[in-house]
Amino acid sequence: MAAPLPIAPADPDPSFAELLAARPHLSMNALDGLMVEGVPLARIAAAAGTPTWVYSAGALRRRARALQAALVGDGLRAGIHYAVKANTSLAVLRVLAAEGLGADVVSEGELRAARAAGIPGSAIVFSGVGKTERELRLAIAEDIAQINIESAEEAAMLSAIAASLGRTARVALRVNPDVDARTHAKITTGRSENKFGVAIDDAPALYARIAGLPGLEPVGVATHIGSQITSGMAAYRAAYARLAELVEALWAAGLPVKHVDCGGGLGIPYRDEPAPMPEALAGAIKASLGRLNLPVMLEPGRWIAGPPGLLLASVVLQKQGADRRFLVLDAAMNDLVRPAMYEAWHGILPVGPVDFVSPVAPADVVGPVCETGDTFARGRALPSMTPGALVAFLDAGAYGAAMSSTYNMRPLAAEVLVDGTRFAVTRDRQSYEALLAGNRIPDWLEERSP
């Protein structure tokens, strides 16, 4: 089992300047403080309040183009389908759609979001181990590019639905290559004990069965071995080598395979750790699958959306405990759950220009939720900060807002897109009226009310 990532690493934390230098869409202005592209975060806080998610359109574009260039540079015919689960913002999806990216979805909601953002059905892949009949019917109605089948039972279910509609669904068989991606245990997906896909040894027989089912057109094989993979390309090479052997076995049996879905999972450096670049992933694909001369598909999420996003929060108060200082923010684990769920590390920068250069001392950064787990960082070097001062959590664009909740009856935060010197609120802060909407008190309880 992969070891958790500690909230307080043993190695010294990178300095504010080092964190800033590694993120070109951020800068520090001596008067306006921390900037995203050409917009001061203080201006966004004044207009939208806090906590607020902020995304850089420029950074999204640069990362999409860098991945595309890496694939083309290795001579690969590749389609990129952004993993919507990482960030479901319609504005983010629209930026990526304009860059030619499709979508990888895992629910009806994500499928509808992708379509609402302008991504055509022909550029959408539907993954996931528990697709419902309703979701499969919608996928067929939208004539999406591909449905990734994850079990014999799902194949039979989809066949019956498609046949009843008089339609044919294009499908790929997701296989589990039993490869350890050496990532966090909660986000590994390619080992034999994981719930995803079918065992690769069982794949030839099931693929042949799918080819004979009414309403299904098998077009390829797929895999996905995990998320936040930073330990090099060995796991990818091993998984893709097994896929290549499977494709050759299917061809030998006279079965059609038109492309290979390589999944996603490429990690990012949250701190200052080394992380593989897209060129390395393209090289692994070329080395393992190049001999097939087939188009490939990729489904990146975190690598595209993580660095371009941050969570902007305000200091509620600074509290001196018996032996430690607490910096209490208006953001909480219901907003950014990754530290509580995965022991994940996020860089935290002061937004104010004076705070940025002030002396620092260890502080525990916490939120107001009634859980000890509502802790973002322990012993983090930060200046003394007064109520209302702003901080920014870095690299929060993936699995940040998408995993947020209303725990403790806290409304969902606003979202903002920055594009050059422009910014716009792209999701309003949830109102308390909206938070309560849909709740009902049964009539018989109303009758008993005093």
Tab-separated table of C-alpha atoms in Angstrom:
chain	number	residue	atom	x	y	z
A	1	MET	CA	0.000	0.000	0.000
A	2	ALA	CA	1.307	3.434	-0.887
A	3	ALA	CA	2.354	5.573	2.045
A	4	PRO	CA	0.264	8.717	2.717
A	5	LEU	CA	1.745	12.059	1.798
A	6	PRO	CA	2.463	13.929	5.060
A	7	ILE	CA	0.904	17.304	5.801
A	8	ALA	CA	4.223	18.473	7.297
A	9	PRO	CA	7.090	17.009	5.207
A	10	ALA	CA	10.437	16.306	6.844
A	11	ASP	CA	12.314	18.309	4.218
A	12	PRO	CA	12.277	22.109	4.407
A	13	ASP	CA	9.339	23.693	2.640
A	14	PRO	CA	10.042	25.736	-0.485
A	15	SER	CA	10.109	29.469	0.129
A	16	PHE	CA	7.407	31.831	-1.086
A	17	ALA	CA	9.742	32.987	-3.850
A	18	GLU	CA	10.446	29.409	-4.942
A	19	LEU	CA	6.748	28.550	-5.052
A	20	LEU	CA	6.055	31.674	-7.087
A	21	ALA	CA	8.908	31.110	-9.553
A	22	ALA	CA	7.602	27.645	-10.466
A	23	ARG	CA	4.152	28.991	-11.400
A	24	PRO	CA	4.463	31.448	-14.302
A	25	HIS	CA	0.817	32.545	-14.218
A	26	LEU	CA	1.413	34.019	-10.729
A	27	SER	CA	3.456	37.097	-9.812
A	28	MET	CA	3.946	39.454	-6.882
A	29	ASN	CA	3.328	43.157	-7.449
A	30	ALA	CA	4.889	45.532	-4.910
A	31	LEU	CA	1.649	47.542	-4.670
A	32	ASP	CA	-1.171	45.158	-5.608
A	33	GLY	CA	0.165	41.957	-4.076
A	34	LEU	CA	-0.230	38.467	-5.530
A	35	MET	CA	-1.493	38.492	-9.121
A	36	VAL	CA	-3.050	35.827	-11.339
A	37	GLU	CA	-2.031	36.796	-14.856
A	38	GLY	CA	-2.823	40.534	-14.891
A	39	VAL	CA	-5.404	40.578	-12.082
A	40	PRO	CA	-4.682	41.229	-8.369
A	41	LEU	CA	-6.235	38.592	-6.117
A	42	ALA	CA	-7.205	41.370	-3.707
A	43	ARG	CA	-9.434	42.806	-6.435
A	44	ILE	CA	-11.105	39.427	-6.911
A	45	ALA	CA	-11.672	39.099	-3.152
A	46	ALA	CA	-13.244	42.557	-3.045
A	47	ALA	CA	-15.592	41.692	-5.900
A	48	ALA	CA	-16.462	38.053	-5.148
A	49	GLY	CA	-15.653	37.591	-1.460
A	50	THR	CA	-13.900	34.579	0.002
A	51	PRO	CA	-13.432	31.685	-0.107
A	52	THR	CA	-13.290	31.727	-3.912
A	53	TRP	CA	-11.774	29.433	-6.507
A	54	VAL	CA	-9.690	31.265	-9.117
A	55	TYR	CA	-8.606	29.727	-12.437
A	56	SER	CA	-6.108	31.028	-14.975
A	57	ALA	CA	-7.325	30.632	-18.569
A	58	GLY	CA	-3.817	31.331	-19.850
A	59	ALA	CA	-2.314	28.520	-17.776
A	60	LEU	CA	-5.024	26.113	-18.926
A	61	ARG	CA	-4.236	26.914	-22.551
A	62	ARG	CA	-0.478	26.579	-22.078
A	63	ARG	CA	-0.785	23.168	-20.461
A	64	ALA	CA	-3.222	21.855	-23.064
A	65	ARG	CA	-0.885	23.003	-25.838
A	66	ALA	CA	2.191	21.544	-24.123
A	67	LEU	CA	0.574	18.109	-23.929
A	68	GLN	CA	-0.577	18.294	-27.539
A	69	ALA	CA	2.908	19.337	-28.672
A	70	ALA	CA	4.547	16.468	-26.774
A	71	LEU	CA	2.285	13.903	-28.440
A	72	VAL	CA	2.701	15.350	-31.922
A	73	GLY	CA	6.428	15.629	-31.382
A	74	ASP	CA	6.652	11.876	-30.876
A	75	GLY	CA	4.649	11.246	-34.027
A	76	LEU	CA	1.599	9.952	-32.184
A	77	ARG	CA	-1.941	10.197	-33.516
A	78	ALA	CA	-3.590	11.139	-30.262
A	79	GLY	CA	-6.895	12.501	-29.045
A	80	ILE	CA	-6.994	14.233	-25.646
A	81	HIS	CA	-10.166	13.862	-23.584
A	82	TYR	CA	-9.966	16.014	-20.451
A	83	ALA	CA	-11.120	14.177	-17.302
A	84	VAL	CA	-14.067	16.321	-16.251
A	85	LYS	CA	-14.048	14.895	-12.707
A	86	ALA	CA	-10.949	16.975	-11.961
A	87	ASN	CA	-12.750	20.294	-12.480
A	88	THR	CA	-16.342	20.599	-13.683
A	89	SER	CA	-16.425	24.378	-14.202
A	90	LEU	CA	-18.198	25.174	-17.472
A	91	ALA	CA	-15.780	28.041	-18.035
A	92	VAL	CA	-12.781	25.723	-17.661
A	93	LEU	CA	-14.415	23.208	-20.001
A	94	ARG	CA	-15.079	25.929	-22.579
A	95	VAL	CA	-11.435	27.062	-22.509
A	96	LEU	CA	-10.259	23.488	-23.059
A	97	ALA	CA	-12.865	22.799	-25.739
A	98	ALA	CA	-11.539	25.806	-27.660
A	99	GLU	CA	-8.097	24.153	-27.517
A	100	GLY	CA	-9.500	21.078	-29.228
A	101	LEU	CA	-9.828	18.851	-26.164
A	102	GLY	CA	-12.693	16.407	-25.765
A	103	ALA	CA	-14.052	15.113	-22.469
A	104	ASP	CA	-13.805	11.987	-20.361
A	105	VAL	CA	-16.894	11.762	-18.146
A	106	VAL	CA	-17.995	9.401	-15.383
A	107	SER	CA	-21.588	10.492	-14.702
A	108	GLU	CA	-24.686	11.965	-16.309
A	109	GLY	CA	-23.898	15.288	-14.662
A	110	GLU	CA	-20.427	15.408	-16.176
A	111	LEU	CA	-21.797	14.421	-19.589
A	112	ARG	CA	-24.348	17.214	-19.417
A	113	ALA	CA	-21.665	19.684	-18.272
A	114	ALA	CA	-19.422	18.761	-21.190
A	115	ARG	CA	-22.253	19.223	-23.662
A	116	ALA	CA	-23.310	22.520	-22.021
A	117	ALA	CA	-19.727	23.767	-22.430
A	118	GLY	CA	-19.865	23.069	-26.161
A	119	ILE	CA	-18.008	19.751	-26.345
A	120	PRO	CA	-19.686	17.593	-29.028
A	121	GLY	CA	-20.824	14.063	-28.290
A	122	SER	CA	-18.329	12.829	-30.861
A	123	ALA	CA	-15.517	14.010	-28.553
A	124	ILE	CA	-16.815	12.437	-25.320
A	125	VAL	CA	-15.751	9.171	-23.664
A	126	PHE	CA	-17.844	7.715	-20.808
A	127	SER	CA	-15.831	5.819	-18.180
A	128	GLY	CA	-16.742	4.455	-14.769
A	129	VAL	CA	-17.538	1.188	-13.063
A	130	GLY	CA	-21.198	1.854	-12.183
A	131	LYS	CA	-22.955	3.531	-15.100
A	132	THR	CA	-26.723	3.366	-14.652
A	133	GLU	CA	-29.311	2.484	-17.286
A	134	ARG	CA	-30.381	6.131	-17.390
A	135	GLU	CA	-26.788	7.256	-17.966
A	136	LEU	CA	-26.208	4.689	-20.709
A	137	ARG	CA	-29.415	5.737	-22.468
A	138	LEU	CA	-28.236	9.356	-22.427
A	139	ALA	CA	-24.809	8.378	-23.752
A	140	ILE	CA	-26.427	6.503	-26.641
A	141	ALA	CA	-28.820	9.385	-27.341
A	142	GLU	CA	-25.867	11.812	-27.472
A	143	ASP	CA	-24.027	9.417	-29.835
A	144	ILE	CA	-20.833	9.826	-27.860
A	145	ALA	CA	-17.498	8.635	-29.197
A	146	GLN	CA	-17.024	5.703	-26.860
A	147	ILE	CA	-18.382	3.969	-23.766
A	148	ASN	CA	-15.727	2.176	-21.733
A	149	ILE	CA	-17.147	-1.163	-20.597
A	150	GLU	CA	-15.818	-2.358	-17.246
A	151	SER	CA	-17.461	-5.773	-16.805
A	152	ALA	CA	-19.291	-8.573	-18.580
A	153	GLU	CA	-22.420	-7.526	-16.712
A	154	GLU	CA	-22.179	-3.969	-18.030
A	155	ALA	CA	-21.668	-5.281	-21.573
A	156	ALA	CA	-24.892	-7.292	-21.350
A	157	MET	CA	-26.746	-4.317	-19.870
A	158	LEU	CA	-25.574	-1.902	-22.541
A	159	SER	CA	-26.302	-4.397	-25.323
A	160	ALA	CA	-29.904	-4.772	-24.168
A	161	ILE	CA	-30.381	-0.990	-23.947
A	162	ALA	CA	-28.817	-0.257	-27.335
A	163	ALA	CA	-30.743	-3.054	-29.052
A	164	SER	CA	-34.032	-1.854	-27.540
A	165	LEU	CA	-33.337	1.603	-28.990
A	166	GLY	CA	-32.306	0.263	-32.379
A	167	ARG	CA	-28.879	1.879	-31.943
A	168	THR	CA	-25.260	0.733	-31.928
A	169	ALA	CA	-22.919	1.900	-29.179
A	170	ARG	CA	-19.187	2.160	-29.802
A	171	VAL	CA	-17.386	0.537	-26.868
A	172	ALA	CA	-13.898	-0.089	-25.546
A	173	LEU	CA	-13.086	-2.755	-22.987
A	174	ARG	CA	-11.314	-1.379	-19.922
A	175	VAL	CA	-8.736	-3.841	-18.686
A	176	ASN	CA	-6.943	-3.980	-15.360
A	177	PRO	CA	-3.260	-4.681	-16.100
A	178	ASP	CA	-2.427	-5.344	-12.404
A	179	VAL	CA	0.276	-2.684	-12.415
A	180	ASP	CA	1.172	-0.755	-9.257
A	181	ALA	CA	1.415	2.954	-10.122
A	182	ARG	CA	3.010	3.682	-6.712
A	183	THR	CA	0.632	6.502	-5.977
A	184	HIS	CA	-1.634	7.081	-2.953
A	185	ALA	CA	-3.606	3.936	-2.102
A	186	LYS	CA	-6.924	5.798	-2.421
A	187	ILE	CA	-6.280	6.854	-6.028
A	188	THR	CA	-4.646	3.775	-7.524
A	189	THR	CA	-6.903	2.070	-10.086
A	190	GLY	CA	-4.808	-0.479	-11.980
A	191	ARG	CA	-4.089	-3.191	-9.396
A	192	SER	CA	-5.853	-6.540	-9.207
A	193	GLU	CA	-7.671	-5.619	-5.990
A	194	ASN	CA	-9.126	-2.412	-7.461
A	195	LYS	CA	-12.760	-2.299	-8.597
A	196	PHE	CA	-12.029	-1.012	-12.097
A	197	GLY	CA	-11.970	-2.894	-15.391
A	198	VAL	CA	-11.618	-6.616	-16.083
A	199	ALA	CA	-8.552	-8.746	-15.490
A	200	ILE	CA	-6.368	-8.541	-18.561
A	201	ASP	CA	-6.198	-12.344	-18.800
A	202	ASP	CA	-10.001	-12.436	-19.113
A	203	ALA	CA	-10.113	-9.687	-21.735
A	204	PRO	CA	-9.742	-11.727	-24.970
A	205	ALA	CA	-12.743	-13.933	-24.231
A	206	LEU	CA	-14.910	-11.012	-23.119
A	207	TYR	CA	-13.897	-8.870	-26.104
A	208	ALA	CA	-14.929	-11.702	-28.423
A	209	ARG	CA	-18.242	-12.008	-26.583
A	210	ILE	CA	-18.843	-8.255	-26.898
A	211	ALA	CA	-18.221	-8.463	-30.648
A	212	GLY	CA	-21.119	-10.893	-30.897
A	213	LEU	CA	-23.605	-8.904	-28.802
A	214	PRO	CA	-26.338	-6.903	-30.570
A	215	GLY	CA	-26.079	-3.125	-30.367
A	216	LEU	CA	-22.354	-3.057	-29.539
A	217	GLU	CA	-19.391	-2.190	-31.751
A	218	PRO	CA	-16.051	-2.926	-30.059
A	219	VAL	CA	-13.511	-0.312	-31.180
A	220	GLY	CA	-10.642	-0.596	-28.729
A	221	VAL	CA	-9.164	-1.394	-25.349
A	222	ALA	CA	-8.647	1.009	-22.451
A	223	THR	CA	-6.821	1.241	-19.160
A	224	HIS	CA	-6.206	3.744	-16.362
A	225	ILE	CA	-3.745	2.842	-13.627
A	226	GLY	CA	-4.174	5.701	-11.172
A	227	SER	CA	-3.910	9.396	-10.431
A	228	GLN	CA	-1.006	11.659	-9.405
A	229	ILE	CA	1.666	9.364	-10.830
A	230	THR	CA	5.048	11.015	-10.221
A	231	SER	CA	7.394	8.040	-9.783
A	232	GLY	CA	8.515	7.893	-13.400
A	233	MET	CA	7.314	6.079	-16.487
A	234	ALA	CA	7.941	2.466	-15.429
A	235	ALA	CA	4.321	1.822	-14.454
A	236	TYR	CA	3.016	3.339	-17.684
A	237	ARG	CA	5.457	1.313	-19.773
A	238	ALA	CA	4.484	-1.893	-17.997
A	239	ALA	CA	0.742	-1.243	-18.404
A	240	TYR	CA	1.002	-0.200	-22.053
A	241	ALA	CA	3.233	-3.183	-22.877
A	242	ARG	CA	0.486	-5.469	-21.590
A	243	LEU	CA	-2.074	-3.556	-23.671
A	244	ALA	CA	0.055	-4.004	-26.789
A	245	GLU	CA	0.218	-7.756	-26.209
A	246	LEU	CA	-3.558	-7.827	-25.721
A	247	VAL	CA	-4.211	-5.930	-28.962
A	248	GLU	CA	-1.979	-8.336	-30.896
A	249	ALA	CA	-3.814	-11.293	-29.387
A	250	LEU	CA	-7.177	-9.777	-30.371
A	251	TRP	CA	-5.961	-9.153	-33.913
A	252	ALA	CA	-4.698	-12.733	-34.126
A	253	ALA	CA	-8.214	-13.869	-33.203
A	254	GLY	CA	-9.650	-11.758	-36.027
A	255	LEU	CA	-11.197	-9.139	-33.723
A	256	PRO	CA	-11.247	-5.416	-34.585
A	257	VAL	CA	-9.215	-2.938	-32.521
A	258	LYS	CA	-9.156	0.603	-33.904
A	259	HIS	CA	-7.435	2.505	-31.101
A	260	VAL	CA	-6.009	2.274	-27.579
A	261	ASP	CA	-7.259	4.387	-24.668
A	262	CYS	CA	-4.234	5.060	-22.438
A	263	GLY	CA	-6.097	6.782	-19.592
A	264	GLY	CA	-4.551	9.601	-17.578
A	265	GLY	CA	-2.919	10.024	-14.194
A	266	LEU	CA	0.170	12.136	-14.969
A	267	GLY	CA	1.121	13.853	-11.724
A	268	ILE	CA	2.109	17.400	-10.857
A	269	PRO	CA	4.552	18.828	-8.282
A	270	TYR	CA	2.494	20.274	-5.429
A	271	ARG	CA	5.616	21.127	-3.466
A	272	ASP	CA	9.027	21.077	-5.143
A	273	GLU	CA	9.218	17.369	-5.919
A	274	PRO	CA	10.218	16.258	-9.422
A	275	ALA	CA	7.356	15.200	-11.654
A	276	PRO	CA	7.339	13.655	-15.127
A	277	MET	CA	6.690	15.904	-18.096
A	278	PRO	CA	4.290	15.166	-20.952
A	279	GLU	CA	7.246	14.400	-23.235
A	280	ALA	CA	8.110	11.474	-20.948
A	281	LEU	CA	4.559	10.136	-21.144
A	282	ALA	CA	4.548	10.481	-24.931
A	283	GLY	CA	7.815	8.585	-25.035
A	284	ALA	CA	6.398	5.769	-22.911
A	285	ILE	CA	3.383	5.478	-25.197
A	286	LYS	CA	5.588	5.450	-28.291
A	287	ALA	CA	7.953	2.852	-26.842
A	288	SER	CA	5.215	0.457	-25.710
A	289	LEU	CA	2.449	0.963	-28.259
A	290	GLY	CA	4.209	2.448	-31.288
A	291	ARG	CA	4.560	-0.875	-33.080
A	292	LEU	CA	0.755	-1.153	-33.280
A	293	ASN	CA	0.529	2.018	-35.415
A	294	LEU	CA	-2.863	2.806	-33.869
A	295	PRO	CA	-4.372	6.110	-32.742
A	296	VAL	CA	-4.277	6.568	-28.980
A	297	MET	CA	-6.486	8.459	-26.553
A	298	LEU	CA	-5.447	10.195	-23.329
A	299	GLU	CA	-7.619	11.331	-20.421
A	300	PRO	CA	-5.610	13.847	-18.364
A	301	GLY	CA	-7.277	15.743	-15.547
A	302	ARG	CA	-4.981	16.924	-12.772
A	303	TRP	CA	-2.048	17.708	-15.093
A	304	ILE	CA	-4.241	20.080	-17.110
A	305	ALA	CA	-6.350	21.714	-14.385
A	306	GLY	CA	-4.316	21.483	-11.173
A	307	PRO	CA	-1.667	24.236	-11.427
A	308	PRO	CA	-3.964	26.811	-13.120
A	309	GLY	CA	-6.289	26.946	-10.088
A	310	LEU	CA	-6.050	28.292	-6.555
A	311	LEU	CA	-8.302	28.751	-3.552
A	312	LEU	CA	-8.433	32.315	-2.238
A	313	ALA	CA	-9.269	32.597	1.489
A	314	SER	CA	-9.329	35.207	4.245
A	315	VAL	CA	-7.924	35.063	7.747
A	316	VAL	CA	-10.694	35.010	10.363
A	317	LEU	CA	-8.326	35.287	13.289
A	318	GLN	CA	-4.923	34.291	14.566
A	319	LYS	CA	-5.110	32.198	17.730
A	320	GLN	CA	-2.244	31.466	20.081
A	321	GLY	CA	-2.613	28.037	21.624
A	322	ALA	CA	-0.666	26.526	24.504
A	323	ASP	CA	2.267	25.567	22.322
A	324	ARG	CA	1.354	26.459	18.747
A	325	ARG	CA	-0.053	29.287	16.662
A	326	PHE	CA	-3.243	28.727	14.682
A	327	LEU	CA	-4.161	30.677	11.569
A	328	VAL	CA	-7.937	30.264	11.249
A	329	LEU	CA	-9.330	30.850	7.749
A	330	ASP	CA	-12.811	31.234	6.280
A	331	ALA	CA	-12.054	28.314	3.945
A	332	ALA	CA	-12.454	24.819	5.352
A	333	MET	CA	-12.221	21.120	4.570
A	334	ASN	CA	-15.641	21.303	2.929
A	335	ASP	CA	-14.021	23.602	0.341
A	336	LEU	CA	-10.642	21.896	-0.126
A	337	VAL	CA	-10.821	18.355	1.260
A	338	ARG	CA	-7.549	16.996	-0.162
A	339	PRO	CA	-5.419	17.681	2.963
A	340	ALA	CA	-7.993	15.984	5.199
A	341	MET	CA	-8.637	13.082	2.813
A	342	TYR	CA	-5.186	12.402	1.370
A	343	GLU	CA	-2.857	14.230	3.789
A	344	ALA	CA	-2.047	16.301	0.704
A	345	TRP	CA	0.347	19.259	0.705
A	346	HIS	CA	-0.585	22.572	-0.949
A	347	GLY	CA	1.595	25.638	-1.135
A	348	ILE	CA	0.126	28.592	0.782
A	349	LEU	CA	1.109	32.131	-0.189
A	350	PRO	CA	0.218	35.414	1.531
A	351	VAL	CA	-1.538	37.687	-0.953
A	352	GLY	CA	-0.645	41.063	0.557
A	353	PRO	CA	2.709	42.540	-0.538
A	354	VAL	CA	3.727	43.353	3.056
A	355	ASP	CA	2.729	39.907	4.361
A	356	PHE	CA	4.700	38.310	1.535
A	357	VAL	CA	7.998	39.794	2.797
A	358	SER	CA	7.292	39.795	6.553
A	359	PRO	CA	9.134	37.486	8.984
A	360	VAL	CA	7.664	33.999	9.230
A	361	ALA	CA	7.120	31.515	12.035
A	362	PRO	CA	5.437	28.087	12.243
A	363	ALA	CA	1.646	28.102	12.194
A	364	ASP	CA	-1.089	25.490	11.868
A	365	VAL	CA	-3.461	26.581	9.112
A	366	VAL	CA	-7.015	25.480	9.927
A	367	GLY	CA	-10.611	26.105	8.965
A	368	PRO	CA	-13.746	26.703	11.048
A	369	VAL	CA	-15.360	23.270	10.543
A	370	CYS	CA	-15.974	21.307	13.742
A	371	GLU	CA	-13.457	18.565	12.937
A	372	THR	CA	-9.845	18.302	14.069
A	373	GLY	CA	-9.227	17.028	10.548
A	374	ASP	CA	-10.111	20.493	9.242
A	375	THR	CA	-6.400	21.253	9.037
A	376	PHE	CA	-4.679	22.412	5.867
A	377	ALA	CA	-1.106	22.479	7.159
A	378	ARG	CA	0.864	21.995	10.356
A	379	GLY	CA	3.905	24.011	11.276
A	380	ARG	CA	3.848	25.973	8.018
A	381	ALA	CA	6.158	29.005	7.882
A	382	LEU	CA	3.851	32.016	7.577
A	383	PRO	CA	3.874	35.623	8.779
A	384	SER	CA	1.707	36.996	11.540
A	385	MET	CA	-1.557	37.889	9.795
A	386	THR	CA	-4.456	40.076	10.862
A	387	PRO	CA	-8.166	39.359	10.292
A	388	GLY	CA	-9.109	39.965	6.675
A	389	ALA	CA	-5.643	39.237	5.300
A	390	LEU	CA	-5.693	36.988	2.251
A	391	VAL	CA	-3.933	33.712	1.481
A	392	ALA	CA	-3.883	31.570	-1.650
A	393	PHE	CA	-3.754	27.764	-1.744
A	394	LEU	CA	-1.781	26.801	-4.832
A	395	ASP	CA	-2.380	24.027	-7.366
A	396	ALA	CA	-5.997	23.637	-6.283
A	397	GLY	CA	-7.602	23.577	-9.732
A	398	ALA	CA	-8.012	19.791	-9.770
A	399	TYR	CA	-10.119	17.922	-7.221
A	400	GLY	CA	-10.732	21.140	-5.331
A	401	ALA	CA	-14.112	22.664	-6.151
A	402	ALA	CA	-15.174	19.382	-7.753
A	403	MET	CA	-14.885	17.579	-4.390
A	404	SER	CA	-16.280	20.364	-2.215
A	405	SER	CA	-19.401	19.937	-0.104
A	406	THR	CA	-21.784	21.875	2.116
A	407	TYR	CA	-20.705	20.167	5.349
A	408	ASN	CA	-21.564	22.253	8.425
A	409	MET	CA	-24.155	23.956	6.164
A	410	ARG	CA	-21.421	26.008	4.537
A	411	PRO	CA	-22.401	27.329	1.082
A	412	LEU	CA	-20.338	26.334	-1.934
A	413	ALA	CA	-17.673	28.910	-2.776
A	414	ALA	CA	-17.749	31.187	-5.799
A	415	GLU	CA	-15.593	30.499	-8.869
A	416	VAL	CA	-13.740	33.064	-10.996
A	417	LEU	CA	-11.951	32.783	-14.344
A	418	VAL	CA	-9.040	35.132	-15.077
A	419	ASP	CA	-8.023	35.746	-18.679
A	420	GLY	CA	-5.252	38.304	-19.089
A	421	THR	CA	-6.404	41.488	-17.363
A	422	ARG	CA	-10.049	40.372	-17.287
A	423	PHE	CA	-11.885	38.288	-14.744
A	424	ALA	CA	-15.467	37.131	-14.314
A	425	VAL	CA	-17.436	35.223	-11.699
A	426	THR	CA	-18.249	31.924	-13.408
A	427	ARG	CA	-20.184	30.371	-10.539
A	428	ASP	CA	-22.014	32.450	-7.960
A	429	ARG	CA	-21.434	31.813	-4.297
A	430	GLN	CA	-24.246	29.563	-3.129
A	431	SER	CA	-26.871	31.464	-1.138
A	432	TYR	CA	-28.305	30.173	2.122
A	433	GLU	CA	-31.702	30.100	0.431
A	434	ALA	CA	-30.283	27.780	-2.243
A	435	LEU	CA	-28.589	25.712	0.453
A	436	LEU	CA	-31.971	25.097	2.116
A	437	ALA	CA	-33.933	24.719	-1.124
A	438	GLY	CA	-35.323	21.259	-1.688
A	439	ASN	CA	-35.597	20.505	2.026
A	440	ARG	CA	-39.109	19.769	3.246
A	441	ILE	CA	-40.687	19.161	6.637
A	442	PRO	CA	-43.325	16.371	6.477
A	443	ASP	CA	-46.925	17.451	7.026
A	444	TRP	CA	-47.258	15.369	10.167
A	445	LEU	CA	-44.347	17.216	11.783
A	446	GLU	CA	-45.846	20.562	10.788
A	447	GLU	CA	-49.031	19.555	12.625
A	448	ARG	CA	-47.070	19.000	15.835
A	449	SER	CA	-45.072	22.197	15.715
A	450	PRO	CA	-45.772	24.568	18.653
